[in-house]
Coordinates of C-alpha atoms in Angstrom, one line a residue:
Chain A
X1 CA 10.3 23.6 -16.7
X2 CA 9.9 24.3 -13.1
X3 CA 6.9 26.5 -12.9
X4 CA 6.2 27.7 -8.8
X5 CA 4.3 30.3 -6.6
X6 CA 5.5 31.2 -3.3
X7 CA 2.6 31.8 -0.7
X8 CA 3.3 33.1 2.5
X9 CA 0.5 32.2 5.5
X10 CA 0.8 33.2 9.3
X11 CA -1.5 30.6 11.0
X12 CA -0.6 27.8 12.4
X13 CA -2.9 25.0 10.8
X14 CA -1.3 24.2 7.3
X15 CA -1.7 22.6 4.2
X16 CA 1.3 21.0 2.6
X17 CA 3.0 22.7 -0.5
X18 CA 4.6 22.3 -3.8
X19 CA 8.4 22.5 -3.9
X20 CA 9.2 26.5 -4.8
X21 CA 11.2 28.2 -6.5
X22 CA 12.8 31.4 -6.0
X23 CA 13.0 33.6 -8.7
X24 CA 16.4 33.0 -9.8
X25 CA 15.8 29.9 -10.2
X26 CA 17.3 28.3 -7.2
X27 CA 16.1 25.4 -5.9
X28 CA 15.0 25.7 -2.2
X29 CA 14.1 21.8 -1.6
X30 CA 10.8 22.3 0.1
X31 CA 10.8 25.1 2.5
X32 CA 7.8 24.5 5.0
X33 CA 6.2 27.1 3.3
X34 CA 2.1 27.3 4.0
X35 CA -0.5 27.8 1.3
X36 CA -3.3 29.8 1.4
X37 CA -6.6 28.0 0.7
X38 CA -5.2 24.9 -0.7
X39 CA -8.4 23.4 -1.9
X40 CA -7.1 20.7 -4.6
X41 CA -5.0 17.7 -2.6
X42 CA -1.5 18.9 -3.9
X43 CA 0.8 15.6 -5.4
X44 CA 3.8 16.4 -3.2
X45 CA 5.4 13.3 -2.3
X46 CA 8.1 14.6 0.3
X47 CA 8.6 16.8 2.3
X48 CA 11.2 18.0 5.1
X49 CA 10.5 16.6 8.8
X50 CA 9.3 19.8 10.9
X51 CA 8.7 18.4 14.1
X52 CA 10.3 16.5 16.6
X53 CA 7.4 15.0 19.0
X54 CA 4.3 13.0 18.0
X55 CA 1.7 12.9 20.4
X56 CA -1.8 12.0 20.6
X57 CA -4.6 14.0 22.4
X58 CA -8.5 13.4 23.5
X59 CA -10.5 15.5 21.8
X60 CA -14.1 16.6 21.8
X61 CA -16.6 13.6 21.9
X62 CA -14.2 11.7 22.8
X63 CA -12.2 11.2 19.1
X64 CA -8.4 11.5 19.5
X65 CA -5.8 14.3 17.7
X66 CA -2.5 13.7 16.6
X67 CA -0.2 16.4 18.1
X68 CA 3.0 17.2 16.0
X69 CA 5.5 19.0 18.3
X70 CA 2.6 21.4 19.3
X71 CA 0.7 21.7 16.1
X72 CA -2.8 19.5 15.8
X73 CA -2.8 17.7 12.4
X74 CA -4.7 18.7 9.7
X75 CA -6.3 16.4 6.9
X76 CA -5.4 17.8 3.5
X77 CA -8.7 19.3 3.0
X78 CA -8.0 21.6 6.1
X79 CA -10.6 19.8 8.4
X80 CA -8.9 19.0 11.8
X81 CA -7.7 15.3 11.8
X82 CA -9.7 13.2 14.2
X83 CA -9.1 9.5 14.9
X84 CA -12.2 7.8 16.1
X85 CA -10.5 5.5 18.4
X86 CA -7.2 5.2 20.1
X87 CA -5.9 2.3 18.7
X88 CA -6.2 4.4 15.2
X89 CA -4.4 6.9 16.8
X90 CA -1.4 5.6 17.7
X91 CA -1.3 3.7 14.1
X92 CA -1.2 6.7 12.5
X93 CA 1.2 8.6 14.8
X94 CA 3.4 5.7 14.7
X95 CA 3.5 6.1 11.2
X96 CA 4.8 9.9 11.6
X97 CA 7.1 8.8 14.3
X98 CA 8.7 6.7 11.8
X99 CA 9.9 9.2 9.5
X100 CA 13.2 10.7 9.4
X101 CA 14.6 13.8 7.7
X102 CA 12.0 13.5 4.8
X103 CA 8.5 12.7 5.4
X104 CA 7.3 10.3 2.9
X105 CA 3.9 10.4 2.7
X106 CA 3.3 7.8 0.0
X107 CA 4.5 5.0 2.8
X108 CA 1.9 6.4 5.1
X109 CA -1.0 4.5 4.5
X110 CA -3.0 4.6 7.4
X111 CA -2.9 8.3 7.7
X112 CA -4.0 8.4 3.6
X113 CA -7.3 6.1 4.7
X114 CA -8.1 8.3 7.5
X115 CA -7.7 11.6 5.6
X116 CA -9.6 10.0 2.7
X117 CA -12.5 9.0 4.9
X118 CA -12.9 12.4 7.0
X119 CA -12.3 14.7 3.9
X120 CA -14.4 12.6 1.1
X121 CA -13.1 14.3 -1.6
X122 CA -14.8 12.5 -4.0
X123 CA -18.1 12.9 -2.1
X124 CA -19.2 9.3 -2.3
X125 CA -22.2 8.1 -0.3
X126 CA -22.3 4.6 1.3
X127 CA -24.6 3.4 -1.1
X128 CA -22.2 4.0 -3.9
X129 CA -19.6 2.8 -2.1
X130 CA -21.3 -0.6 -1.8
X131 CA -22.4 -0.6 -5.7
X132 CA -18.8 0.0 -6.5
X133 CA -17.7 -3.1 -4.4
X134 CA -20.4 -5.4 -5.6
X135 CA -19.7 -4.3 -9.1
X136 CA -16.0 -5.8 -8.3
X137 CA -17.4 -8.7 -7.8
X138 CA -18.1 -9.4 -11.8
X139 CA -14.7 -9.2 -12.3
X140 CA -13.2 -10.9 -9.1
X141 CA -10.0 -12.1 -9.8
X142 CA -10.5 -15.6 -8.2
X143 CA -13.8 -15.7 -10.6
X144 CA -11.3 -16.0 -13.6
X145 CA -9.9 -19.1 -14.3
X146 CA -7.1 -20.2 -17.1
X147 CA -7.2 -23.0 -19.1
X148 CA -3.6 -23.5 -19.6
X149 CA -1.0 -24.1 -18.2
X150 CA -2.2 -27.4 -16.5
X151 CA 0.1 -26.5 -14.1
X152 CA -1.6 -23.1 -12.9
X153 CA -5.0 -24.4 -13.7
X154 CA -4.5 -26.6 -10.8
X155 CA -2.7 -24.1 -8.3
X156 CA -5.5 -22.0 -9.0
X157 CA -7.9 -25.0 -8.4
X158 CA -5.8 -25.8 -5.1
X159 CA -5.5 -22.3 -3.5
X160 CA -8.5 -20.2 -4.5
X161 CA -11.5 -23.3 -4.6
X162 CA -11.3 -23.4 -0.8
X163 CA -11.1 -19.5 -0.2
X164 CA -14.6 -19.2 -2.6
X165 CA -16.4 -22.7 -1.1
X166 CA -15.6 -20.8 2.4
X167 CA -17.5 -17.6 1.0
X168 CA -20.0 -19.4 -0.4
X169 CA -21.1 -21.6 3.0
X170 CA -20.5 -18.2 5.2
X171 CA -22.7 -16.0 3.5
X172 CA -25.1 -18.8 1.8
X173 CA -24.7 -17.8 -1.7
X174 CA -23.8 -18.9 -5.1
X175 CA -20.4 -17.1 -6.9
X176 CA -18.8 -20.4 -8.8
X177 CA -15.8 -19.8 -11.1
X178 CA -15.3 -19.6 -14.9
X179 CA -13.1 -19.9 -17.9
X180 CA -14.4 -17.6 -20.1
X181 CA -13.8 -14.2 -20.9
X182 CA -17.0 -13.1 -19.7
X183 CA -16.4 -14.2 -16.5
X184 CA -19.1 -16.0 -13.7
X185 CA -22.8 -14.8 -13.7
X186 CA -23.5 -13.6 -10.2
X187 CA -27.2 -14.5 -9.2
X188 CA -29.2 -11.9 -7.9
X189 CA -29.6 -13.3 -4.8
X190 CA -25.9 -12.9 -4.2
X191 CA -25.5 -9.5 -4.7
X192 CA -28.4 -8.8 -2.0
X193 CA -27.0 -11.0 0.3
X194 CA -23.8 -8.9 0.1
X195 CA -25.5 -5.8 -0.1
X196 CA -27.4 -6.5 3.1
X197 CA -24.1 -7.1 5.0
X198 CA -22.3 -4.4 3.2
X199 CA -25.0 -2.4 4.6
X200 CA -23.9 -3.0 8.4
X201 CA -19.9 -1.2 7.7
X202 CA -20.2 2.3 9.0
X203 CA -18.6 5.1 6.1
X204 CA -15.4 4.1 7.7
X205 CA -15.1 0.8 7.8
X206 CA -16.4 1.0 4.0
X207 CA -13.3 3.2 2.9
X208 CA -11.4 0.9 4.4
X209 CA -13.0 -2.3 2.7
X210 CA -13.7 -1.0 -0.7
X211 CA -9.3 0.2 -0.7
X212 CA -8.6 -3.4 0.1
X213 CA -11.1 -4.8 -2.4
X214 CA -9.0 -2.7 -4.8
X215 CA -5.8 -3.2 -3.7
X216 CA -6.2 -7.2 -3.8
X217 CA -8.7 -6.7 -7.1
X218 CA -11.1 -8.9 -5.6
X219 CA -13.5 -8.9 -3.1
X220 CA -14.0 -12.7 -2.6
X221 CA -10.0 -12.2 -1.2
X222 CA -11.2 -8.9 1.2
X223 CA -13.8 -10.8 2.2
X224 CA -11.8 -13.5 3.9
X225 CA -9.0 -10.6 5.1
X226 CA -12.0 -8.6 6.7
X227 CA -13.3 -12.2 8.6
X228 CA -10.2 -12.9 9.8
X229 CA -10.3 -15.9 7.7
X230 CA -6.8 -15.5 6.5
X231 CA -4.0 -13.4 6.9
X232 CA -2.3 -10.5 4.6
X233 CA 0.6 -12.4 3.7
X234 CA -2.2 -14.9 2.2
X235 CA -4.8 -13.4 1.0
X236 CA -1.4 -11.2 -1.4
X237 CA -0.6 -14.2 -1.9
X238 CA -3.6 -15.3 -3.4
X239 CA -4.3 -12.1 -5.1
X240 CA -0.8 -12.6 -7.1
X241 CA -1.6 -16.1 -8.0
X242 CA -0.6 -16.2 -11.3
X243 CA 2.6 -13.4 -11.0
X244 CA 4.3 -16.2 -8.0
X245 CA 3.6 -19.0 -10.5
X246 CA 5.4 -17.2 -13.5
X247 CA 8.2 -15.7 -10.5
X248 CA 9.1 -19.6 -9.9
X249 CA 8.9 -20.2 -13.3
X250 CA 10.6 -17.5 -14.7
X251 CA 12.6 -16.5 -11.8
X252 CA 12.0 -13.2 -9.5
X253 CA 12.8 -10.0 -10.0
X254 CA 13.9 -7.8 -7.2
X255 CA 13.0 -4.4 -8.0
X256 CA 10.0 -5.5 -9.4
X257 CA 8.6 -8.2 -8.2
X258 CA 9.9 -7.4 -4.6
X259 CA 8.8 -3.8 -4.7
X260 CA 5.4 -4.9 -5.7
X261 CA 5.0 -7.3 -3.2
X262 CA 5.9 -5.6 -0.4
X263 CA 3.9 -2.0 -1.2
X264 CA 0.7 -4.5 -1.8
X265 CA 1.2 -6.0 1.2
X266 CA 1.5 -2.9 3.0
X267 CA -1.2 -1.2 1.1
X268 CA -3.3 -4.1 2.1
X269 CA -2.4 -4.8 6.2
X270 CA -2.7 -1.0 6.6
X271 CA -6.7 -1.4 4.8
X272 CA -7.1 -4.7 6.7
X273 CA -6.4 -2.6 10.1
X274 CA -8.0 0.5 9.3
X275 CA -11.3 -1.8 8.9
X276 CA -10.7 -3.6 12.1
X277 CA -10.4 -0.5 14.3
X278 CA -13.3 1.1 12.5
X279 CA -15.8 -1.5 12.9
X280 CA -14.6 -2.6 16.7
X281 CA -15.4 -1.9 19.9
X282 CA -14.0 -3.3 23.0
X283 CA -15.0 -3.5 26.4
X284 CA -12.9 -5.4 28.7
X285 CA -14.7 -7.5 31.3
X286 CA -12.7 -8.6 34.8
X287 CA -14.0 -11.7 36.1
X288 CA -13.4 -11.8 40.0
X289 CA -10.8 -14.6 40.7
X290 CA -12.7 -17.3 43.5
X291 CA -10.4 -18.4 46.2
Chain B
X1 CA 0.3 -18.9 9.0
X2 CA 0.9 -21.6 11.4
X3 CA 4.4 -20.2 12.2
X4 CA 3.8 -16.5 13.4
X5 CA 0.4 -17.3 15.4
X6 CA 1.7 -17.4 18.6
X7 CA 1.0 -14.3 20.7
X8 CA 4.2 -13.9 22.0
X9 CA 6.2 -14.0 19.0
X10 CA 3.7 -11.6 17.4
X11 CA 4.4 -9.0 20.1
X12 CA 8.0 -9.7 20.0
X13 CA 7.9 -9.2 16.2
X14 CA 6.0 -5.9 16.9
X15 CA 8.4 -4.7 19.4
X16 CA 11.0 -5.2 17.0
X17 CA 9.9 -3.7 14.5
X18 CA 9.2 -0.4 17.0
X19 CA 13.2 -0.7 17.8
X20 CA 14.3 -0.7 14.0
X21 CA 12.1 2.3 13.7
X22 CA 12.9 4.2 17.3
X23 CA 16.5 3.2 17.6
X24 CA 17.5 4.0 21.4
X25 CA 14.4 5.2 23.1
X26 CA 11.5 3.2 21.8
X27 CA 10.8 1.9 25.4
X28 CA 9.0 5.6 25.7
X29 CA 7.0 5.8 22.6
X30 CA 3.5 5.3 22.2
X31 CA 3.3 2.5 20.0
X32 CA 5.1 0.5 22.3
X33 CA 3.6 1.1 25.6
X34 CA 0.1 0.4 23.6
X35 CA 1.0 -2.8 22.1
X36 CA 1.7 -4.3 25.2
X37 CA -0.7 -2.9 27.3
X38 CA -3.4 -4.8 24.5
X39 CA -1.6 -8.1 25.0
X40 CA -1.3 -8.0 28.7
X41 CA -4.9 -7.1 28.9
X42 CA -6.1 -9.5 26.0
X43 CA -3.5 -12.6 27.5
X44 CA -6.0 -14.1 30.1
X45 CA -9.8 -14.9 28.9
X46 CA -11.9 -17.3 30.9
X47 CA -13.3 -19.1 27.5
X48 CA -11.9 -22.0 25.6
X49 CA -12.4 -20.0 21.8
X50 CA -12.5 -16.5 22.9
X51 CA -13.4 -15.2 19.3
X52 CA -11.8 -11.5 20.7
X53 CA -9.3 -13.0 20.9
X54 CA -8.3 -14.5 18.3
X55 CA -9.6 -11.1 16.2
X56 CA -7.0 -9.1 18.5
X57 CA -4.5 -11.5 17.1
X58 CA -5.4 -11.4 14.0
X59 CA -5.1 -7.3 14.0
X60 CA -1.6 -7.7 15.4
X61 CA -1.0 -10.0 12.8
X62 CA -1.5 -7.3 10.5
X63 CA -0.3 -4.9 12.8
X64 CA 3.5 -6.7 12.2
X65 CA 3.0 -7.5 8.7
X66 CA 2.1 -3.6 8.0
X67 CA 5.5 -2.6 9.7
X68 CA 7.3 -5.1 7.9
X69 CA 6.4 -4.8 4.5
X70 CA 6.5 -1.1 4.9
X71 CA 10.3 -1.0 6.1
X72 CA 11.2 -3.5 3.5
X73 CA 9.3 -1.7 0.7
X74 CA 11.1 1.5 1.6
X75 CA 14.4 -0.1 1.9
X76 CA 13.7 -1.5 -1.8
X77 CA 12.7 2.3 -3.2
X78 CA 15.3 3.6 -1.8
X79 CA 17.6 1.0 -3.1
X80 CA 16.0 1.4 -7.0
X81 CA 13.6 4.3 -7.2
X82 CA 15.1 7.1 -9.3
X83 CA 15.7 10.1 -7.9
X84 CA 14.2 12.3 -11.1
X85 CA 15.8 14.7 -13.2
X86 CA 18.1 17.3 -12.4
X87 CA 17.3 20.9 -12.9
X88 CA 18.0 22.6 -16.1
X89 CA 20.4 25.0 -14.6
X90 CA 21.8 21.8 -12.5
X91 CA 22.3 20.0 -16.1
X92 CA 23.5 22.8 -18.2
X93 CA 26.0 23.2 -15.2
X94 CA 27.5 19.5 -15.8
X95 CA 28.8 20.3 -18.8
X96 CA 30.2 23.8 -18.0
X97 CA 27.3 25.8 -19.9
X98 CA 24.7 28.5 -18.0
X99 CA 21.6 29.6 -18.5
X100 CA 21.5 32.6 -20.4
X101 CA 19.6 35.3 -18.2
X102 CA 16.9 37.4 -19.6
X103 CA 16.8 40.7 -17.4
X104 CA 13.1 41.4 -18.2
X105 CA 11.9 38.0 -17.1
X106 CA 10.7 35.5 -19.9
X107 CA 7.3 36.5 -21.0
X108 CA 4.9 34.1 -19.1
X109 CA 6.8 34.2 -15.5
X110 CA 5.3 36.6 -13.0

């Protein structure tokens, strides 16, 4: 039963609505209707194209807007979006460029980090942020080792052993692996360690880190992504151990195991490079050539 | 990976990608005038390991494996995702019924 209010708004800023319905019960397939203090995120998932141009702008203290047509962007909690760099920027309004007739928000990740770190819905402060991550770290999935089959006990041996001894001699603690159901015990010492260097990531770059840490469900794996130790393709890889070793087993399944694949992998690069613009800054130096 | 590491077959990749997405014009949009802007400027360094270097290709790394994976994902939903149901008036209709119609309005619609 299609149950939906029509709201009329004159300003120009706008929050995205639900699909309406007129009252005979027509479907109008998502006028660009605006909504009048919108203050819950509303789950549309498309919605028709409304502009032509993307554009980005400077704005004040020096954090960049995204111009649609001739409309600045708004986050879905109504705050104006600001970018706090340009490379972040033109990510994002690449990713509105792409669309065509429908705007599909769920394939626009970068924008979805960015909104989620200005808006804070869930009103999380660094510090919990950073408990939330280390807490990941009980249940890291390179922690958790099988004990059969032989075979995937020693893929799992092969690929994640050197991905954890790299962690271990980078950051000079102790993480180890285990069989049982409990999983590893994580010294003390390890979680400060981490915690200290947690503590250097600004709110943004932490959004950004504690998404991938989710996405790859470990935080050894977004570790190594973040460090530039390895790339997306292989820290997914990684994370889906156990799913490619039963896919050549058992044989792959396209609109499964492909769709998975490539929406973590996209889910992840777009976290990996929301983290990287965050937490950089560049300067570029010119050398004078000597004749 | 060994294979895509080389600068210039990351910002071909990248370019490429801009071109599935723009179609004619993607000479003029932003992305692409960014993208190599940052590898002319990032191309000479006077250092053997120039460790900005090698993080700037590392985030076009990503860069390329974001536009990738996010063409190919919506190629697959498209392909398989279903489309949801029809509206009751849209199914009734399929099999030559209608609604009925209740002048007053049902009792819980405005």
């Amino acid at each position: 039963m299609l149950r939906n209010l029509v709201r009329f708004h004159n300003c120009l800023g706008h929050a995205f609505s639900p699909p309406t319905v007129c009252p005979r019960g027509q479907m109008f397939k998502l006028l660009p209707l605006l909504s009048v203090n919108s203050k819950s995120y509303s789950i549309i998932t498309e919605r028709k194209k409304f502009y032509e141009d993307v554009s980005i702008s400077h704005g004040e203290g020096g954090m960049f807007e995204i111009n649609l047509d001739r409309r600045k962007l708004k986050t879905p909690g109504g705050k104006l979006f600001t970018a706090p760099n340009e490379a972040l920027a033109i990510a994002v309004a690449n990713e509105w460029d792409t669309q065509k007739d429908m705007l599909k928000f769920y394939s626009m990740h970068m924008t979805t980090l960015c909104n989620t770190a200005l808006d804070n819905p869930t009103f999380r402060s660094k510090d919990q942020m950073i408990t939330a991550a280390l807490k990941y770290l009980e249940t890291d999935t390179l922690c958790y080792r099988v004990e059969e089959p032989p075979s995937l006990v020693e893929l799992q041996n092969n690929e994640w052993d050197p991905v954890l001894n790299w962690i271990e001699d980078r950051y000079n603690v102790v993480i180890g692996s285990s069989t049982s159901i409990l999983g590893p015990e994580i010294p003390q010492a390890t979680m400060d360690t981490f915690r200290q260097h947690l503590g250097s990531y600004n709110f943004w770059s932490l959004t950004g880190l504690e998404y991938v840490i989710t996405q790859l469900r470990s935080v050894v794996l977004a570790f190594a992504l973040i460090d530039k130790h390895i790339t997306v393709e292989q820290a997914v890889l990684l994370s889906r151990l156990e799913e490619e070793f039963q896919i050549g087993h058992w044989g792959n399944v396209e609109w499964a195991h492909d769709v998975d694949l490539y929406d973590l992998r996209s889910r992840t690069a777009a976290g990996a490079l929301f983290v990287h613009f965050s937490s950089e800054s560049s300067t570029v130096k010119r050398k004078l050539m000597q004749e | 990976m060994a294979s895509l590491a080389s600068p210039l077959r990351l910002c071909r990749g990248i370019l490429r990608e801009i071109r599935a997405i723009k179609g004619l014009e993607y000479k003029q949009s932003l992305a692409y005038n960014y993208v190599l802007d940052q590898f002319r400027k990032n191309q000479i360094t006077g250092e053997r390991y120039c460790r900005a270097q090698e993080e700037a290709l590392h985030a076009s790394h990503s860069y390329l494996c974001l536009l990738t994976s996010t063409r190919q994902h919506m190629a697959l939903y498209d392909m398989y995702h279903g489309k949801g149901q029809r509206d009751t008036e849209e199914m009734a209709g399929i099999v030559g019924l209608r609604l009925p119609t209740q002048p007053g309005g049902k009792g819980w619609e405005k």
